[in-house]
Each structure stands twice: as C-alpha cells, then as structure tokens.
mmCIF file of C-alpha atoms in Angstrom:
data_model
loop_
_atom_site.group_PDB
_atom_site.id
_atom_site.type_symbol
_atom_site.label_atom_id
_atom_site.label_comp_id
_atom_site.label_asym_id
_atom_site.label_seq_id
_atom_site.Cartn_x
_atom_site.Cartn_y
_atom_site.Cartn_z
ATOM 1 C CA ASP K 1 10.564 28.504 36.382
ATOM 2 C CA ALA K 2 14.116 27.400 37.487
ATOM 3 C CA TRP K 3 13.488 23.975 35.887
ATOM 4 C CA ARG K 4 12.264 25.539 32.744
ATOM 5 C CA VAL K 5 15.248 27.908 32.330
ATOM 6 C CA GLN K 6 17.684 25.116 33.010
ATOM 7 C CA LEU K 7 15.989 22.753 30.642
ATOM 8 C CA ILE K 8 15.856 25.261 27.795
ATOM 9 C CA CYS K 9 19.468 26.145 28.190
ATOM 10 C CA LEU K 10 20.491 22.517 28.141
ATOM 11 C CA LEU K 11 18.350 21.863 24.976
ATOM 12 C CA VAL K 12 19.765 24.947 23.147
ATOM 13 C CA SER K 13 23.352 23.702 24.049
ATOM 14 C CA ALA K 14 22.444 20.304 22.743
ATOM 15 C CA PHE K 15 21.218 21.553 19.472
ATOM 16 C CA LEU K 16 24.312 23.732 19.030
ATOM 17 C CA ILE K 17 26.580 20.740 19.775
ATOM 18 C CA GLN K 18 24.575 18.609 17.427
ATOM 19 C CA GLY K 19 25.055 21.096 14.488
ATOM 20 C CA LYS K 20 28.840 20.390 15.007
ATOM 21 C CA GLY K 21 28.224 16.666 14.790
ATOM 22 C CA ASN K 22 29.726 15.967 18.244
ATOM 23 C CA ILE K 23 26.582 15.120 20.297
ATOM 24 C CA SER K 24 26.617 11.623 21.763
ATOM 25 C CA VAL K 25 23.504 9.407 21.041
ATOM 26 C CA TYR K 26 22.421 6.430 22.967
ATOM 27 C CA ARG K 27 22.189 3.271 21.053
ATOM 28 C CA THR K 28 19.882 0.491 22.106
ATOM 29 C CA GLU K 29 22.604 -1.555 23.759
ATOM 30 C CA ASP K 30 23.738 1.387 25.889
ATOM 31 C CA MET K 31 20.386 2.489 27.214
ATOM 32 C CA PRO K 32 19.436 1.676 30.733
ATOM 33 C CA SER K 33 16.411 -0.692 30.800
ATOM 34 C CA TYR K 34 12.845 0.372 30.999
ATOM 35 C CA GLU K 35 10.222 -1.189 33.122
ATOM 36 C CA THR K 36 7.026 -2.034 31.106
ATOM 37 C CA ARG K 37 3.813 -1.008 32.907
ATOM 38 C CA TYR K 38 0.187 -0.711 32.107
ATOM 39 C CA THR K 39 -2.648 1.500 33.200
ATOM 40 C CA GLU K 40 -6.372 1.175 32.664
ATOM 41 C CA LEU K 41 -7.888 4.052 30.869
ATOM 42 C CA GLN K 42 -11.311 5.035 29.372
ATOM 43 C CA VAL K 43 -11.777 4.280 25.680
ATOM 44 C CA ASP K 44 -13.852 7.470 25.485
ATOM 45 C CA HIS K 45 -12.814 10.424 27.639
ATOM 46 C CA PHE K 46 -15.450 12.879 26.322
ATOM 47 C CA SER K 47 -18.971 11.322 26.383
ATOM 48 C CA PHE K 48 -21.044 8.736 28.323
ATOM 49 C CA THR K 49 -21.754 6.636 25.252
ATOM 50 C CA THR K 50 -19.514 3.764 26.458
ATOM 51 C CA SER K 51 -17.853 2.681 29.813
ATOM 52 C CA ASP K 52 -15.302 0.534 27.916
ATOM 53 C CA THR K 53 -11.687 0.635 29.261
ATOM 54 C CA PHE K 54 -8.415 -0.673 27.878
ATOM 55 C CA GLN K 55 -4.711 -1.104 29.014
ATOM 56 C CA LEU K 56 -2.360 1.595 27.805
ATOM 57 C CA ARG K 57 1.276 0.510 27.818
ATOM 58 C CA TYR K 58 3.990 2.854 28.925
ATOM 59 C CA LEU K 59 7.765 2.499 29.781
ATOM 60 C CA VAL K 60 9.421 3.866 32.884
ATOM 61 C CA ASN K 61 13.113 4.330 33.919
ATOM 62 C CA ASP K 62 13.592 5.891 37.404
ATOM 63 C CA THR K 63 17.234 5.129 37.687
ATOM 64 C CA PHE K 64 18.166 8.795 38.114
ATOM 65 C CA PHE K 65 14.989 10.007 39.728
ATOM 66 C CA THR K 66 15.976 11.826 42.851
ATOM 67 C CA LYS K 67 12.363 12.578 43.963
ATOM 68 C CA ASP K 68 11.706 15.659 46.009
ATOM 69 C CA GLY K 69 10.092 17.363 43.000
ATOM 70 C CA SER K 70 12.607 16.256 40.328
ATOM 71 C CA PRO K 71 11.210 16.441 36.804
ATOM 72 C CA ILE K 72 9.421 13.813 34.731
ATOM 73 C CA PHE K 73 10.521 13.617 31.052
ATOM 74 C CA MET K 74 7.555 12.103 29.113
ATOM 75 C CA TYR K 75 7.682 11.132 25.395
ATOM 76 C CA THR K 76 4.258 11.389 23.829
ATOM 77 C CA GLY K 77 4.123 8.261 21.705
ATOM 78 C CA ASN K 78 3.202 8.587 18.062
ATOM 79 C CA GLU K 79 2.113 6.086 15.400
ATOM 80 C CA GLY K 80 4.045 3.013 16.305
ATOM 81 C CA ASP K 81 5.187 0.534 18.918
ATOM 82 C CA ILE K 82 6.469 2.497 21.862
ATOM 83 C CA TRP K 83 9.746 0.519 22.062
ATOM 84 C CA THR K 84 10.555 1.845 18.483
ATOM 85 C CA PHE K 85 10.698 5.331 19.851
ATOM 86 C CA ALA K 86 12.398 4.407 23.187
ATOM 87 C CA ASN K 87 15.145 2.634 21.313
ATOM 88 C CA ASN K 88 15.785 5.479 19.007
ATOM 89 C CA THR K 89 15.411 8.505 21.306
ATOM 90 C CA GLY K 90 18.408 9.022 23.441
ATOM 91 C CA LEU K 91 18.085 12.592 24.395
ATOM 92 C CA LEU K 92 15.774 12.037 27.394
ATOM 93 C CA MET K 93 18.066 9.460 28.926
ATOM 94 C CA GLU K 94 21.101 11.725 28.210
ATOM 95 C CA MET K 95 19.613 14.559 30.276
ATOM 96 C CA ALA K 96 18.074 12.414 33.039
ATOM 97 C CA PRO K 97 21.241 12.135 35.148
ATOM 98 C CA ARG K 98 21.746 15.958 35.169
ATOM 99 C CA PHE K 99 18.200 16.762 36.267
ATOM 100 C CA GLY K 100 17.526 13.647 38.361
ATOM 101 C CA ALA K 101 14.632 12.888 36.101
ATOM 102 C CA MET K 102 12.235 10.075 35.549
ATOM 103 C CA VAL K 103 11.884 9.125 31.976
ATOM 104 C CA VAL K 104 8.523 7.840 30.691
ATOM 105 C CA PHE K 105 7.497 6.737 27.074
ATOM 106 C CA ALA K 106 3.788 6.458 26.696
ATOM 107 C CA GLU K 107 2.345 4.519 23.923
ATOM 108 C CA HIS K 108 -0.355 6.043 21.654
ATOM 109 C CA ARG K 109 -3.583 4.271 21.693
ATOM 110 C CA TYR K 110 -4.303 1.759 18.801
ATOM 111 C CA TYR K 111 -0.532 1.105 18.420
ATOM 112 C CA GLY K 112 1.800 -1.530 19.778
ATOM 113 C CA GLN K 113 0.011 -3.293 22.653
ATOM 114 C CA SER K 114 -2.350 -0.448 23.525
ATOM 115 C CA LEU K 115 -5.266 -1.766 21.444
ATOM 116 C CA PRO K 116 -8.650 -0.835 23.002
ATOM 117 C CA TYR K 117 -10.480 -3.713 21.500
ATOM 118 C CA GLY K 118 -7.738 -6.232 20.766
ATOM 119 C CA GLU K 119 -7.886 -7.757 17.355
ATOM 120 C CA ASP K 120 -11.293 -6.039 16.723
ATOM 121 C CA SER K 121 -9.790 -2.545 17.217
ATOM 122 C CA PHE K 122 -9.810 -1.820 13.543
ATOM 123 C CA LYS K 123 -12.830 -3.914 12.672
ATOM 124 C CA ASP K 124 -15.240 -0.986 11.845
ATOM 125 C CA PRO K 125 -16.022 2.671 12.656
ATOM 126 C CA ALA K 126 -17.601 1.794 16.003
ATOM 127 C CA HIS K 127 -14.255 0.383 17.123
ATOM 128 C CA ILE K 128 -11.760 2.611 15.383
ATOM 129 C CA GLY K 129 -13.658 5.769 15.911
ATOM 130 C CA TYR K 130 -11.798 6.386 19.236
ATOM 131 C CA LEU K 131 -8.448 6.746 17.371
ATOM 132 C CA THR K 132 -8.090 10.456 17.559
ATOM 133 C CA SER K 133 -5.394 12.883 18.707
ATOM 134 C CA ALA K 134 -7.721 14.389 21.336
ATOM 135 C CA GLN K 135 -8.371 10.961 22.822
ATOM 136 C CA ALA K 136 -4.558 10.311 22.832
ATOM 137 C CA LEU K 137 -3.754 13.519 24.565
ATOM 138 C CA ALA K 138 -6.453 12.686 27.272
ATOM 139 C CA ASP K 139 -4.826 9.400 27.746
ATOM 140 C CA PHE K 140 -1.452 11.012 28.437
ATOM 141 C CA ALA K 141 -3.004 13.570 30.667
ATOM 142 C CA VAL K 142 -4.666 10.913 32.819
ATOM 143 C CA LEU K 143 -1.407 9.054 32.913
ATOM 144 C CA ILE K 144 0.432 12.066 34.171
ATOM 145 C CA THR K 145 -2.093 12.599 36.817
ATOM 146 C CA GLN K 146 -1.729 8.866 37.880
ATOM 147 C CA LEU K 147 2.063 9.013 37.958
ATOM 148 C CA LYS K 148 2.150 12.150 40.123
ATOM 149 C CA GLY K 149 -0.443 10.761 42.377
ATOM 150 C CA THR K 150 1.019 7.264 42.975
ATOM 151 C CA ILE K 151 4.795 7.519 42.713
ATOM 152 C CA PRO K 152 6.430 8.555 45.941
ATOM 153 C CA GLY K 153 8.204 11.919 45.457
ATOM 154 C CA ALA K 154 6.562 12.791 42.172
ATOM 155 C CA GLU K 155 3.646 14.739 43.515
ATOM 156 C CA ASN K 156 5.500 18.066 42.842
ATOM 157 C CA SER K 157 7.438 16.887 39.861
ATOM 158 C CA PRO K 158 7.098 19.253 36.758
ATOM 159 C CA VAL K 159 6.461 17.318 33.602
ATOM 160 C CA PHE K 160 8.145 18.110 30.375
ATOM 161 C CA ALA K 161 6.801 16.538 27.129
ATOM 162 C CA PHE K 162 8.934 15.440 24.301
ATOM 163 C CA GLY K 163 8.045 14.168 20.847
ATOM 164 C CA GLY K 164 9.075 14.018 17.258
ATOM 165 C CA SER K 165 7.035 14.360 13.992
ATOM 166 C CA TYR K 166 3.372 13.538 14.917
ATOM 167 C CA GLY K 167 4.602 12.816 18.462
ATOM 168 C CA GLY K 168 6.044 16.329 18.482
ATOM 169 C CA MET K 169 2.716 17.680 17.531
ATOM 170 C CA LEU K 170 1.266 15.858 20.500
ATOM 171 C CA ALA K 171 3.991 17.239 22.755
ATOM 172 C CA ALA K 172 3.095 20.698 21.655
ATOM 173 C CA TRP K 173 -0.680 20.213 21.921
ATOM 174 C CA ILE K 174 -0.572 18.704 25.365
ATOM 175 C CA ARG K 175 1.349 21.741 26.678
ATOM 176 C CA MET K 176 -1.360 24.007 25.157
ATOM 177 C CA LYS K 177 -4.313 21.901 26.145
ATOM 178 C CA TYR K 178 -3.135 20.840 29.538
ATOM 179 C CA PRO K 179 -0.837 23.604 30.784
ATOM 180 C CA HIS K 180 -1.658 22.746 34.383
ATOM 181 C CA LEU K 181 -0.147 19.275 33.939
ATOM 182 C CA VAL K 182 2.766 20.055 31.469
ATOM 183 C CA ALA K 183 5.397 22.674 32.381
ATOM 184 C CA GLY K 184 7.046 22.709 28.914
ATOM 185 C CA SER K 185 7.593 20.758 25.796
ATOM 186 C CA LEU K 186 10.235 19.968 23.133
ATOM 187 C CA ALA K 187 8.325 19.477 19.886
ATOM 188 C CA SER K 188 10.791 18.341 17.216
ATOM 189 C CA ALA K 189 9.779 18.392 13.613
ATOM 190 C CA ALA K 190 6.290 19.203 14.777
ATOM 191 C CA SER K 191 4.177 20.271 11.791
ATOM 192 C CA ILE K 192 1.414 21.894 13.793
ATOM 193 C CA PHE K 193 1.013 24.615 11.126
ATOM 194 C CA GLN K 194 1.158 22.417 8.038
ATOM 195 C CA TYR K 195 -2.425 22.678 7.073
ATOM 196 C CA PRO K 196 -3.994 23.938 3.847
ATOM 197 C CA GLY K 197 -4.355 27.789 3.946
ATOM 198 C CA ILE K 198 -1.571 28.109 6.534
ATOM 199 C CA THR K 199 1.440 26.387 5.133
ATOM 200 C CA ASP K 200 2.404 25.459 1.536
ATOM 201 C CA CYS K 201 1.262 21.790 1.050
ATOM 202 C CA GLU K 202 4.586 21.076 -0.768
ATOM 203 C CA ALA K 203 6.751 22.527 2.062
ATOM 204 C CA TYR K 204 8.072 19.107 3.132
ATOM 205 C CA SER K 205 8.835 18.180 -0.478
ATOM 206 C CA HIS K 206 10.970 21.242 -0.729
ATOM 207 C CA VAL K 207 12.854 20.312 2.427
ATOM 208 C CA ALA K 208 13.433 16.814 1.014
ATOM 209 C CA THR K 209 14.793 18.250 -2.229
ATOM 210 C CA ARG K 210 17.182 20.467 -0.350
ATOM 211 C CA THR K 211 18.440 17.433 1.652
ATOM 212 C CA PHE K 212 19.324 15.495 -1.497
ATOM 213 C CA ARG K 213 20.834 18.589 -3.095
ATOM 214 C CA ARG K 214 23.182 19.000 -0.091
ATOM 215 C CA SER K 215 24.162 15.336 -0.205
ATOM 216 C CA GLY K 216 27.147 16.119 -2.232
ATOM 217 C CA VAL K 217 26.238 13.655 -5.128
ATOM 218 C CA GLU K 218 26.294 15.509 -8.425
ATOM 219 C CA ASP K 219 22.935 16.059 -10.103
ATOM 220 C CA CYS K 220 21.226 13.882 -7.453
ATOM 221 C CA THR K 221 18.019 16.010 -7.340
ATOM 222 C CA GLU K 222 17.796 16.176 -11.121
ATOM 223 C CA SER K 223 18.333 12.479 -11.432
ATOM 224 C CA ILE K 224 15.395 11.781 -9.032
ATOM 225 C CA ARG K 225 13.230 14.477 -10.788
ATOM 226 C CA GLY K 226 13.941 12.907 -14.163
ATOM 227 C CA SER K 227 13.251 9.387 -13.010
ATOM 228 C CA TRP K 228 9.482 9.786 -12.634
ATOM 229 C CA ASP K 229 8.929 10.226 -16.296
ATOM 230 C CA VAL K 230 11.137 7.191 -17.001
ATOM 231 C CA ILE K 231 9.246 5.040 -14.527
ATOM 232 C CA GLN K 232 5.878 6.075 -15.952
ATOM 233 C CA ASP K 233 6.877 5.381 -19.493
ATOM 234 C CA MET K 234 8.241 1.948 -18.493
ATOM 235 C CA GLY K 235 4.988 1.170 -16.669
ATOM 236 C CA LYS K 236 2.965 1.617 -19.951
ATOM 237 C CA LYS K 237 4.360 -1.640 -21.381
ATOM 238 C CA GLU K 238 4.597 -5.100 -20.069
ATOM 239 C CA ALA K 239 8.305 -5.416 -20.741
ATOM 240 C CA GLY K 240 8.942 -2.225 -18.872
ATOM 241 C CA ARG K 241 6.878 -3.419 -15.969
ATOM 242 C CA GLN K 242 8.890 -6.569 -15.905
ATOM 243 C CA GLN K 243 12.046 -4.519 -15.594
ATOM 244 C CA LEU K 244 10.642 -2.538 -12.771
ATOM 245 C CA THR K 245 9.670 -5.688 -10.948
ATOM 246 C CA ALA K 246 13.259 -6.904 -11.167
ATOM 247 C CA ILE K 247 14.880 -3.541 -10.349
ATOM 248 C CA PHE K 248 12.840 -2.997 -7.191
ATOM 249 C CA HIS K 249 12.773 -6.737 -6.192
ATOM 250 C CA LEU K 250 8.928 -6.753 -5.903
ATOM 251 C CA CYS K 251 7.236 -9.697 -4.518
ATOM 252 C CA GLU K 252 4.778 -9.960 -7.358
ATOM 253 C CA PRO K 253 4.870 -9.064 -11.025
ATOM 254 C CA LEU K 254 3.925 -5.505 -11.518
ATOM 255 C CA MET K 255 0.586 -4.816 -13.252
ATOM 256 C CA ALA K 256 -0.535 -1.656 -15.070
ATOM 257 C CA ASN K 257 -2.964 -0.825 -12.224
ATOM 258 C CA ASP K 258 -0.062 -1.120 -9.722
ATOM 259 C CA MET K 259 1.803 1.863 -11.112
ATOM 260 C CA LYS K 260 0.126 4.496 -8.870
ATOM 261 C CA THR K 261 1.071 2.402 -5.806
ATOM 262 C CA LEU K 262 4.681 1.929 -6.913
ATOM 263 C CA VAL K 263 5.088 5.715 -7.532
ATOM 264 C CA ASN K 264 3.633 6.550 -4.240
ATOM 265 C CA TRP K 265 5.891 3.969 -2.505
ATOM 266 C CA LEU K 266 8.937 5.374 -4.169
ATOM 267 C CA TYR K 267 7.879 8.910 -3.274
ATOM 268 C CA ASN K 268 7.568 7.959 0.426
ATOM 269 C CA LEU K 269 10.887 6.172 0.227
ATOM 270 C CA PHE K 270 12.631 9.374 -0.840
ATOM 271 C CA MET K 271 10.834 11.252 1.858
ATOM 272 C CA ASN K 272 11.886 8.836 4.478
ATOM 273 C CA TYR K 273 15.424 8.988 3.332
ATOM 274 C CA ALA K 274 15.486 12.759 3.777
ATOM 275 C CA LEU K 275 13.839 12.301 7.159
ATOM 276 C CA LEU K 276 16.378 9.787 8.325
ATOM 277 C CA ASP K 277 19.429 11.596 7.138
ATOM 278 C CA TYR K 278 21.185 11.207 10.470
ATOM 279 C CA PRO K 279 24.896 11.644 11.018
ATOM 280 C CA TYR K 280 25.041 8.111 12.572
ATOM 281 C CA PRO K 281 23.673 4.704 11.636
ATOM 282 C CA THR K 282 20.041 4.066 12.365
ATOM 283 C CA ASP K 283 17.408 1.249 12.258
ATOM 284 C CA PHE K 284 14.475 3.488 13.160
ATOM 285 C CA LEU K 285 12.405 2.792 9.957
ATOM 286 C CA GLY K 286 14.893 0.521 8.464
ATOM 287 C CA PRO K 287 18.629 -0.332 8.505
ATOM 288 C CA LEU K 288 20.477 2.714 7.232
ATOM 289 C CA PRO K 289 24.263 3.345 7.467
#
C-alpha cells in the first residue's frame, strides 16, 4: 500500500508538471542502457493442442534496483519492436532512481524479434492464430513470475505495469486479470471502453479535430475538412491523379482504384499527427519537430 500511494502521488505530480510544459523527458542518447534478454514461453497458454515454444525478448535495466522488495516497473509492449517503445518512454527511467526500481520492457508476441514461428509466423491461420491479447497477457504474467523467482531480491518486489495506447490497454487488463502479480498500472491513452455500444465510434476523430483546432493555425480544421472533397474530385480524372501523385510524392502513379487507399492513408496521417503532438521533437512514428 505504501508503494502504491507513493507511486500514485508521483504520477499525479508528473502529469501536473507536464501540463505546464516543464517535465523533463529522456532522449535516446540520455537513457541508461538496457540489457536484452530472452525467455522461453509456450505459444499456447490455454490448451493442450500444441507444445510449441518461442523466445520472447525483453529489455532490463537494474541500475537503480536496490533489491529488498524494491518495485519492478514493467512496460507491457504493444504492436511494434520493443526498442521503439523503450527509446520513446522516459517516465519509467525517470522514476526508477527515486523508487530503487528495476525497469523492464517486454515485447509483444509476433512483433520485433518475438516471432513464435520465425518467418512463418504470419503464414496462415494455424500460425498467426496465437496472436491475441489474452496470449500476450499470459506471456507477461509468466515473465513476471520468472523475474521474481530468479532475480535476487525481487521475490517480494511489487510490479507496476505501464503502457500507452494498445499497450495501455494491456497494462490495465493485466492488473485486472492478474491482480496477484501486478500491484497497479498506469494505462495512458488506453481505450478499453472504445467499443460499439459503449463509446462513440468517432470519439477519437473528435479528439483529433480539437487538437488541430487548438493548434493556433487559422481555419486549420476547416481546411482539412474541405480537402476531402477536393481530393475525391481530383481522383476522378487522370490529370487530377497525376497531380496527387506529385503532391504526395507517391512511389507509383495513382490509379482510380487507389483512391480509397490514399484517403485512408491521409486520414491515418492526420490521426497520427494529433497523437504525436508532443511539446518536444520526436521520432516515435516518424521524425517530427
């Protein structure tokens, strides 16, 4: 309970400071190094249909770990190479010295180097069928058990899960599903309620629109909204598609049946810009100032 109260107080303070734009953020070159480790896990945790195993990659930094029950901060990796998240998530390492914490970044199965069947992992449903959130949560649960059972001084260490976006959903779910293993979690941007019938399906679109409206650029949202009809009209003619090919520096000439893909790509681009509207430069999903 004492760990939980201290951690919650520190997190609240961090968010209040962040709102004022003064919170420090580790950049890649400033971060203490991580040790890359692997552990052997079951491909299927829930049945006896296969005994296949695979190597799950995870990163560890125990620079500040003082043992004797000090906490473990664990990032529940989401859809990508785990180094991408380690290099763009400084909060865990910022808090580690104060709490004497060990920091762990666990990779999500089927991403990065944690491929259950190597190059055949995405071959067919029989191979990719084990790519589920439930299996990933079980991976992390087993990893936590292994860490506490093998690292000296970690047996009584409370584990706190961290994650953002889908990783935030995993951080929330692992606390709910495995409360005997995880003492608490920080689930950032975790859309655990964004399902039809619970949350407006356009909720994130509204958030993105507000982000551009607050950017300070006059008529920004109206310009974006009006661009869709212009793009669609240009796509109806070959000359217009040639212009779009040049404007967006496409690798191949745009064809009529490519228009839906182009619009979806632009839609996702605007959504990502809203997502990555950080008060500092980032290269998380692409180089942004």
